[in-house]
Amino acid sequence: RADLKTYNLEEINKHDNKKDGIWVIFKQGVYDITDFVDKHPGGPSKILMAAGSSIEPFWAIFANHNTQEIYELLESMRIGNISKENVVFNTINENDPYSKEPIRHKALKINGQKPFCAEPPPSLLIESFITPTELFYVRNHLPVPEIDIKTYSLELIVGEVTRKELKFEDIKKYPKYTITSAIMCGGNRRSEMAKEKQLRGLSWGIGAVGNAIWTGARLCDILKDLKINEDDYNHVQFEGYDLDPSGTPYSASIPIHKGMDCRADVILAYEMNGQIIPRDHGFPVRVIVPGVVGARNVKWLAKIIVTKEESQSQWQQRDYKAFSPSTDWDNVDFSTAPAIQEMPVISAICKPEPSETIKVINGKINVKGYAWSGGGRKIIRVDVTNDQGKTWHTANLNAEDYNAKEGKYWSWTLWSIDLPVKKDCKETEIWAKAVDASYNVQPESFRNIWNLRGFLCNAYHRVKVKLEH
Ligand code: MTE
Ligand code: MO
């Protein structure tokens, strides 16, 4: 509709409160929903998560919105269109390497602005088995590079010799594979470990994880074409197009067997959830190494290097490693610990959230969360207690990758339980722990797994809530 006003994103973003008015975006349209918020059937708090931003990722989760009736209701609140130039910031500061960052969804809780690090709120995280792209956590170490798909190239290096340059179209010519896989940051749930003892690292909650559908070429097919002998090398390194101020790229590596083994499902992904990967998640090509710590899933892939040595980057050598609880910054020797690869078993309670008041129905409360283990190990059980472990209740596993083959459970598992609570109890603490196919279990507390950088934070998740009978 041409008669409508045009608004830029900056302006729309400001309308996230009652005083200035509450606006949302859907497709090209801008809508003023200020008066509707209190009438929202799902409650005002849910709809307010989209305030000043797009409602599309929410409607992807709460798909009951996609009806003609609701479209018409929304249309009645339309005030305009978003401007076409909104993808470019109004005030570009050429000296700021972060001046060309993509626009992010406002529901993400920001842990760091430059580089951008953010996670979705727990209650949204487990609303769907597949995490909507816009709500998927973002962990950048450097500015997001600007890449033109027409000139994009991926260099394949064996030892010191460049063997090939693949254009985007060349990568697409390889057989197309789709996997569903979670990615989790090595620092997920760090804020809980930090309560045990001070540590260094971004304060992640339980949302530095997401589960998405990844489509692309298999690394094993690309390496096969190079006709290399696996025995001559030890590692596959990946370099990104994102550069630090000295011009050094983000880089990480995985063991050669993982890269060469087709069963490992390592993918050079160019699609996320059926669409072109957005800039924050590695446009146009990123590596997905299922079951392995997020840090090795290199985004904005520039080079693949098959070598004898592990990546020498700071992220492989002096980060993403864990130590004894007695190791501190005065005595740590990073060369003594291996780089984290496959992740241990972990779980989290996403609903209810800490300090929330919940209604007891027929003596029970509903508890929901996720569980996941690295290395493709299936989650076989989730145990939940609210009497400090005197009684454990087994949760229902509601969603998992039902097509996965043994040893290839790359996705997370969503679970839920109606947990019995004591009569007249005003407060309770819920604990959850998962068990994987190797019968690995989570440690009871952070005390004995504390490490100075706050990695592998997989102790029982504990959430205190208030009860309303
Ligand atoms: N790749 C590049 N090139 N640069 C990065 O900063 N961060 C890594 C990994 N790949 C990173 C990267 C880390 S630590 C994590 S946890 C994941 O990307 C996060 O992926 P996401 O932002 O798509 O969720
Ligand atoms: Mo990470």
PDB file of N, CA and C in Angstrom, residues 182-241:
ATOM      1  N   ALA A 182      22.134 -29.505  17.278  1.00  0.00           N
ATOM      2  CA  ALA A 182      22.278 -28.418  18.251  1.00  0.00           C
ATOM      3  C   ALA A 182      23.699 -27.879  18.159  1.00  0.00           C
ATOM      4  N   ILE A 183      23.851 -26.626  18.502  1.00  0.00           N
ATOM      5  CA  ILE A 183      25.180 -26.064  18.759  1.00  0.00           C
ATOM      6  C   ILE A 183      25.105 -25.496  20.168  1.00  0.00           C
ATOM      7  N   MET A 184      26.148 -25.748  20.940  1.00  0.00           N
ATOM      8  CA  MET A 184      26.188 -25.173  22.291  1.00  0.00           C
ATOM      9  C   MET A 184      27.544 -24.531  22.531  1.00  0.00           C
ATOM     10  N   CYS A 185      27.506 -23.355  23.118  1.00  0.00           N
ATOM     11  CA  CYS A 185      28.751 -22.687  23.479  1.00  0.00           C
ATOM     12  C   CYS A 185      29.363 -23.401  24.683  1.00  0.00           C
ATOM     13  N   GLY A 186      30.697 -23.491  24.699  1.00  0.00           N
ATOM     14  CA  GLY A 186      31.406 -24.120  25.821  1.00  0.00           C
ATOM     15  C   GLY A 186      31.136 -23.420  27.145  1.00  0.00           C
ATOM     16  N   GLY A 187      30.658 -22.182  27.074  1.00  0.00           N
ATOM     17  CA  GLY A 187      30.401 -21.399  28.288  1.00  0.00           C
ATOM     18  C   GLY A 187      28.936 -21.354  28.676  1.00  0.00           C
ATOM     19  N   ASN A 188      28.101 -22.154  28.013  1.00  0.00           N
ATOM     20  CA  ASN A 188      26.683 -22.173  28.372  1.00  0.00           C
ATOM     21  C   ASN A 188      26.541 -22.475  29.880  1.00  0.00           C
ATOM     22  N   ARG A 189      25.617 -21.759  30.545  1.00  0.00           N
ATOM     23  CA  ARG A 189      25.340 -21.877  31.984  1.00  0.00           C
ATOM     24  C   ARG A 189      26.499 -21.389  32.865  1.00  0.00           C
ATOM     25  N   ARG A 190      27.406 -20.590  32.282  1.00  0.00           N
ATOM     26  CA  ARG A 190      28.555 -20.113  33.059  1.00  0.00           C
ATOM     27  C   ARG A 190      28.148 -19.270  34.278  1.00  0.00           C
ATOM     28  N   SER A 191      27.056 -18.502  34.156  1.00  0.00           N
ATOM     29  CA  SER A 191      26.674 -17.616  35.266  1.00  0.00           C
ATOM     30  C   SER A 191      26.431 -18.403  36.557  1.00  0.00           C
ATOM     31  N   GLU A 192      26.021 -19.672  36.438  1.00  0.00           N
ATOM     32  CA  GLU A 192      25.828 -20.482  37.646  1.00  0.00           C
ATOM     33  C   GLU A 192      27.168 -20.902  38.243  1.00  0.00           C
ATOM     34  N   MET A 193      28.112 -21.278  37.379  1.00  0.00           N
ATOM     35  CA  MET A 193      29.427 -21.674  37.893  1.00  0.00           C
ATOM     36  C   MET A 193      30.119 -20.483  38.557  1.00  0.00           C
ATOM     37  N   ALA A 194      29.865 -19.294  38.014  1.00  0.00           N
ATOM     38  CA  ALA A 194      30.498 -18.084  38.555  1.00  0.00           C
ATOM     39  C   ALA A 194      30.057 -17.796  39.984  1.00  0.00           C
ATOM     40  N   LYS A 195      28.885 -18.315  40.370  1.00  0.00           N
ATOM     41  CA  LYS A 195      28.408 -18.101  41.742  1.00  0.00           C
ATOM     42  C   LYS A 195      29.234 -18.921  42.727  1.00  0.00           C
ATOM     43  N   GLU A 196      29.808 -20.009  42.247  1.00  0.00           N
ATOM     44  CA  GLU A 196      30.642 -20.860  43.102  1.00  0.00           C
ATOM     45  C   GLU A 196      31.918 -20.102  43.483  1.00  0.00           C
ATOM     46  N   LYS A 197      32.540 -19.491  42.486  1.00  0.00           N
ATOM     47  CA  LYS A 197      33.774 -18.737  42.698  1.00  0.00           C
ATOM     48  C   LYS A 197      33.992 -17.872  41.462  1.00  0.00           C
ATOM     49  N   GLN A 198      34.555 -16.714  41.659  1.00  0.00           N
ATOM     50  CA  GLN A 198      34.760 -15.780  40.553  1.00  0.00           C
ATOM     51  C   GLN A 198      35.540 -16.441  39.414  1.00  0.00           C
ATOM     52  N   LEU A 199      35.160 -16.125  38.192  1.00  0.00           N
ATOM     53  CA  LEU A 199      35.874 -16.655  37.034  1.00  0.00           C
ATOM     54  C   LEU A 199      35.842 -15.618  35.920  1.00  0.00           C
ATOM     55  N   ARG A 200      36.515 -15.891  34.825  1.00  0.00           N
ATOM     56  CA  ARG A 200      36.515 -14.941  33.701  1.00  0.00           C
ATOM     57  C   ARG A 200      35.746 -15.492  32.525  1.00  0.00           C
ATOM     58  N   GLY A 201      34.835 -14.694  31.995  1.00  0.00           N
ATOM     59  CA  GLY A 201      34.076 -15.100  30.811  1.00  0.00           C
ATOM     60  C   GLY A 201      32.728 -14.416  30.778  1.00  0.00           C
ATOM     61  N   LEU A 202      32.132 -14.406  29.614  1.00  0.00           N
ATOM     62  CA  LEU A 202      30.804 -13.813  29.442  1.00  0.00           C
ATOM     63  C   LEU A 202      29.799 -14.541  30.328  1.00  0.00           C
ATOM     64  N   SER A 203      28.866 -13.778  30.869  1.00  0.00           N
ATOM     65  CA  SER A 203      27.919 -14.358  31.803  1.00  0.00           C
ATOM     66  C   SER A 203      26.716 -14.995  31.096  1.00  0.00           C
ATOM     67  N   TRP A 204      26.930 -16.178  30.509  1.00  0.00           N
ATOM     68  CA  TRP A 204      25.821 -16.859  29.830  1.00  0.00           C
ATOM     69  C   TRP A 204      24.834 -17.443  30.823  1.00  0.00           C
ATOM     70  N   GLY A 205      23.552 -17.366  30.504  1.00  0.00           N
ATOM     71  CA  GLY A 205      22.530 -18.097  31.231  1.00  0.00           C
ATOM     72  C   GLY A 205      22.447 -19.499  30.643  1.00  0.00           C
ATOM     73  N   ILE A 206      21.222 -20.015  30.506  1.00  0.00           N
ATOM     74  CA  ILE A 206      21.065 -21.381  29.982  1.00  0.00           C
ATOM     75  C   ILE A 206      20.756 -21.374  28.487  1.00  0.00           C
ATOM     76  N   GLY A 207      20.852 -20.181  27.843  1.00  0.00           N
ATOM     77  CA  GLY A 207      20.412 -20.071  26.448  1.00  0.00           C
ATOM     78  C   GLY A 207      21.492 -20.042  25.391  1.00  0.00           C
ATOM     79  N   ALA A 208      22.742 -20.371  25.750  1.00  0.00           N
ATOM     80  CA  ALA A 208      23.795 -20.380  24.719  1.00  0.00           C
ATOM     81  C   ALA A 208      23.778 -21.715  23.983  1.00  0.00           C
ATOM     82  N   VAL A 209      22.603 -22.077  23.516  1.00  0.00           N
ATOM     83  CA  VAL A 209      22.375 -23.331  22.791  1.00  0.00           C
ATOM     84  C   VAL A 209      21.155 -23.144  21.898  1.00  0.00           C
ATOM     85  N   GLY A 210      21.175 -23.816  20.764  1.00  0.00           N
ATOM     86  CA  GLY A 210      20.021 -23.794  19.874  1.00  0.00           C
ATOM     87  C   GLY A 210      20.057 -25.053  19.032  1.00  0.00           C
ATOM     88  N   ASN A 211      18.913 -25.391  18.449  1.00  0.00           N
ATOM     89  CA  ASN A 211      18.826 -26.600  17.629  1.00  0.00           C
ATOM     90  C   ASN A 211      18.280 -26.185  16.265  1.00  0.00           C
ATOM     91  N   ALA A 212      19.054 -26.417  15.215  1.00  0.00           N
ATOM     92  CA  ALA A 212      18.613 -25.938  13.900  1.00  0.00           C
ATOM     93  C   ALA A 212      18.828 -26.989  12.824  1.00  0.00           C
ATOM     94  N   ILE A 213      18.199 -26.733  11.678  1.00  0.00           N
ATOM     95  CA  ILE A 213      18.355 -27.606  10.508  1.00  0.00           C
ATOM     96  C   ILE A 213      19.444 -26.982   9.641  1.00  0.00           C
ATOM     97  N   TRP A 214      20.472 -27.741   9.351  1.00  0.00           N
ATOM     98  CA  TRP A 214      21.618 -27.227   8.594  1.00  0.00           C
ATOM     99  C   TRP A 214      21.745 -27.978   7.278  1.00  0.00           C
ATOM    100  N   THR A 215      21.902 -27.248   6.203  1.00  0.00           N
ATOM    101  CA  THR A 215      22.010 -27.871   4.886  1.00  0.00           C
ATOM    102  C   THR A 215      23.270 -27.388   4.192  1.00  0.00           C
ATOM    103  N   GLY A 216      23.974 -28.333   3.569  1.00  0.00           N
ATOM    104  CA  GLY A 216      25.181 -27.938   2.853  1.00  0.00           C
ATOM    105  C   GLY A 216      25.927 -29.143   2.305  1.00  0.00           C
ATOM    106  N   ALA A 217      27.217 -28.937   2.024  1.00  0.00           N
ATOM    107  CA  ALA A 217      28.055 -30.012   1.491  1.00  0.00           C
ATOM    108  C   ALA A 217      28.781 -30.691   2.643  1.00  0.00           C
ATOM    109  N   ARG A 218      29.013 -32.000   2.492  1.00  0.00           N
ATOM    110  CA  ARG A 218      29.737 -32.689   3.561  1.00  0.00           C
ATOM    111  C   ARG A 218      31.235 -32.438   3.429  1.00  0.00           C
ATOM    112  N   LEU A 219      31.869 -32.192   4.560  1.00  0.00           N
ATOM    113  CA  LEU A 219      33.319 -31.992   4.551  1.00  0.00           C
ATOM    114  C   LEU A 219      34.027 -33.229   4.005  1.00  0.00           C
ATOM    115  N   CYS A 220      33.510 -34.415   4.332  1.00  0.00           N
ATOM    116  CA  CYS A 220      34.183 -35.652   3.883  1.00  0.00           C
ATOM    117  C   CYS A 220      34.206 -35.732   2.358  1.00  0.00           C
ATOM    118  N   ASP A 221      33.152 -35.253   1.694  1.00  0.00           N
ATOM    119  CA  ASP A 221      33.120 -35.280   0.218  1.00  0.00           C
ATOM    120  C   ASP A 221      34.147 -34.313  -0.371  1.00  0.00           C
ATOM    121  N   ILE A 222      34.269 -33.164   0.251  1.00  0.00           N
ATOM    122  CA  ILE A 222      35.215 -32.163  -0.237  1.00  0.00           C
ATOM    123  C   ILE A 222      36.654 -32.635  -0.019  1.00  0.00           C
ATOM    124  N   LEU A 223      36.895 -33.227   1.149  1.00  0.00           N
ATOM    125  CA  LEU A 223      38.254 -33.718   1.423  1.00  0.00           C
ATOM    126  C   LEU A 223      38.602 -34.924   0.553  1.00  0.00           C
ATOM    127  N   LYS A 224      37.599 -35.743   0.254  1.00  0.00           N
ATOM    128  CA  LYS A 224      37.829 -36.927  -0.586  1.00  0.00           C
ATOM    129  C   LYS A 224      38.420 -36.520  -1.935  1.00  0.00           C
ATOM    130  N   ASP A 225      37.892 -35.414  -2.477  1.00  0.00           N
ATOM    131  CA  ASP A 225      38.361 -34.911  -3.765  1.00  0.00           C
ATOM    132  C   ASP A 225      39.819 -34.461  -3.736  1.00  0.00           C
ATOM    133  N   LEU A 226      40.327 -34.203  -2.548  1.00  0.00           N
ATOM    134  CA  LEU A 226      41.727 -33.761  -2.452  1.00  0.00           C
ATOM    135  C   LEU A 226      42.686 -34.959  -2.428  1.00  0.00           C
ATOM    136  N   LYS A 227      42.104 -36.158  -2.335  1.00  0.00           N
ATOM    137  CA  LYS A 227      42.883 -37.404  -2.333  1.00  0.00           C
ATOM    138  C   LYS A 227      44.048 -37.369  -1.341  1.00  0.00           C
ATOM    139  N   ILE A 228      43.719 -37.052  -0.102  1.00  0.00           N
ATOM    140  CA  ILE A 228      44.766 -37.031   0.904  1.00  0.00           C
ATOM    141  C   ILE A 228      44.763 -38.319   1.692  1.00  0.00           C
ATOM    142  N   ASN A 229      45.908 -38.652   2.232  1.00  0.00           N
ATOM    143  CA  ASN A 229      46.032 -39.831   3.056  1.00  0.00           C
ATOM    144  C   ASN A 229      45.873 -39.410   4.521  1.00  0.00           C
ATOM    145  N   GLU A 230      44.796 -39.893   5.126  1.00  0.00           N
ATOM    146  CA  GLU A 230      44.468 -39.484   6.488  1.00  0.00           C
ATOM    147  C   GLU A 230      45.639 -39.674   7.458  1.00  0.00           C
ATOM    148  N   ASP A 231      46.399 -40.739   7.242  1.00  0.00           N
ATOM    149  CA  ASP A 231      47.495 -41.050   8.172  1.00  0.00           C
ATOM    150  C   ASP A 231      48.602 -40.005   8.169  1.00  0.00           C
ATOM    151  N   ASP A 232      48.665 -39.200   7.106  1.00  0.00           N
ATOM    152  CA  ASP A 232      49.743 -38.203   7.018  1.00  0.00           C
ATOM    153  C   ASP A 232      49.439 -36.922   7.793  1.00  0.00           C
ATOM    154  N   TYR A 233      48.206 -36.796   8.263  1.00  0.00           N
ATOM    155  CA  TYR A 233      47.810 -35.530   8.919  1.00  0.00           C
ATOM    156  C   TYR A 233      47.069 -35.813  10.225  1.00  0.00           C
ATOM    157  N   ASN A 234      46.929 -34.771  11.044  1.00  0.00           N
ATOM    158  CA  ASN A 234      46.253 -34.956  12.336  1.00  0.00           C
ATOM    159  C   ASN A 234      45.025 -34.080  12.551  1.00  0.00           C
ATOM    160  N   HIS A 235      44.972 -32.957  11.857  1.00  0.00           N
ATOM    161  CA  HIS A 235      43.901 -31.998  12.159  1.00  0.00           C
ATOM    162  C   HIS A 235      43.347 -31.341  10.893  1.00  0.00           C
ATOM    163  N   VAL A 236      42.112 -30.883  10.988  1.00  0.00           N
ATOM    164  CA  VAL A 236      41.541 -30.025   9.948  1.00  0.00           C
ATOM    165  C   VAL A 236      41.267 -28.676  10.602  1.00  0.00           C
ATOM    166  N   GLN A 237      41.930 -27.645  10.096  1.00  0.00           N
ATOM    167  CA  GLN A 237      41.739 -26.301  10.649  1.00  0.00           C
ATOM    168  C   GLN A 237      40.741 -25.525   9.799  1.00  0.00           C
ATOM    169  N   PHE A 238      39.986 -24.670  10.456  1.00  0.00           N
ATOM    170  CA  PHE A 238      39.035 -23.793   9.758  1.00  0.00           C
ATOM    171  C   PHE A 238      39.353 -22.346  10.114  1.00  0.00           C
ATOM    172  N   GLU A 239      39.457 -21.506   9.092  1.00  0.00           N
ATOM    173  CA  GLU A 239      39.659 -20.079   9.344  1.00  0.00           C
ATOM    174  C   GLU A 239      38.460 -19.292   8.865  1.00  0.00           C
ATOM    175  N   GLY A 240      38.077 -18.285   9.653  1.00  0.00           N
ATOM    176  CA  GLY A 240      36.950 -17.436   9.278  1.00  0.00           C
ATOM    177  C   GLY A 240      37.405 -16.194   8.531  1.00  0.00           C
ATOM    178  N   TYR A 241      36.426 -15.461   7.980  1.00  0.00           N
ATOM    179  CA  TYR A 241      36.724 -14.177   7.349  1.00  0.00           C
ATOM    180  C   TYR A 241      36.722 -13.036   8.359  1.00  0.00           C
TER     181      TYR A 241
END
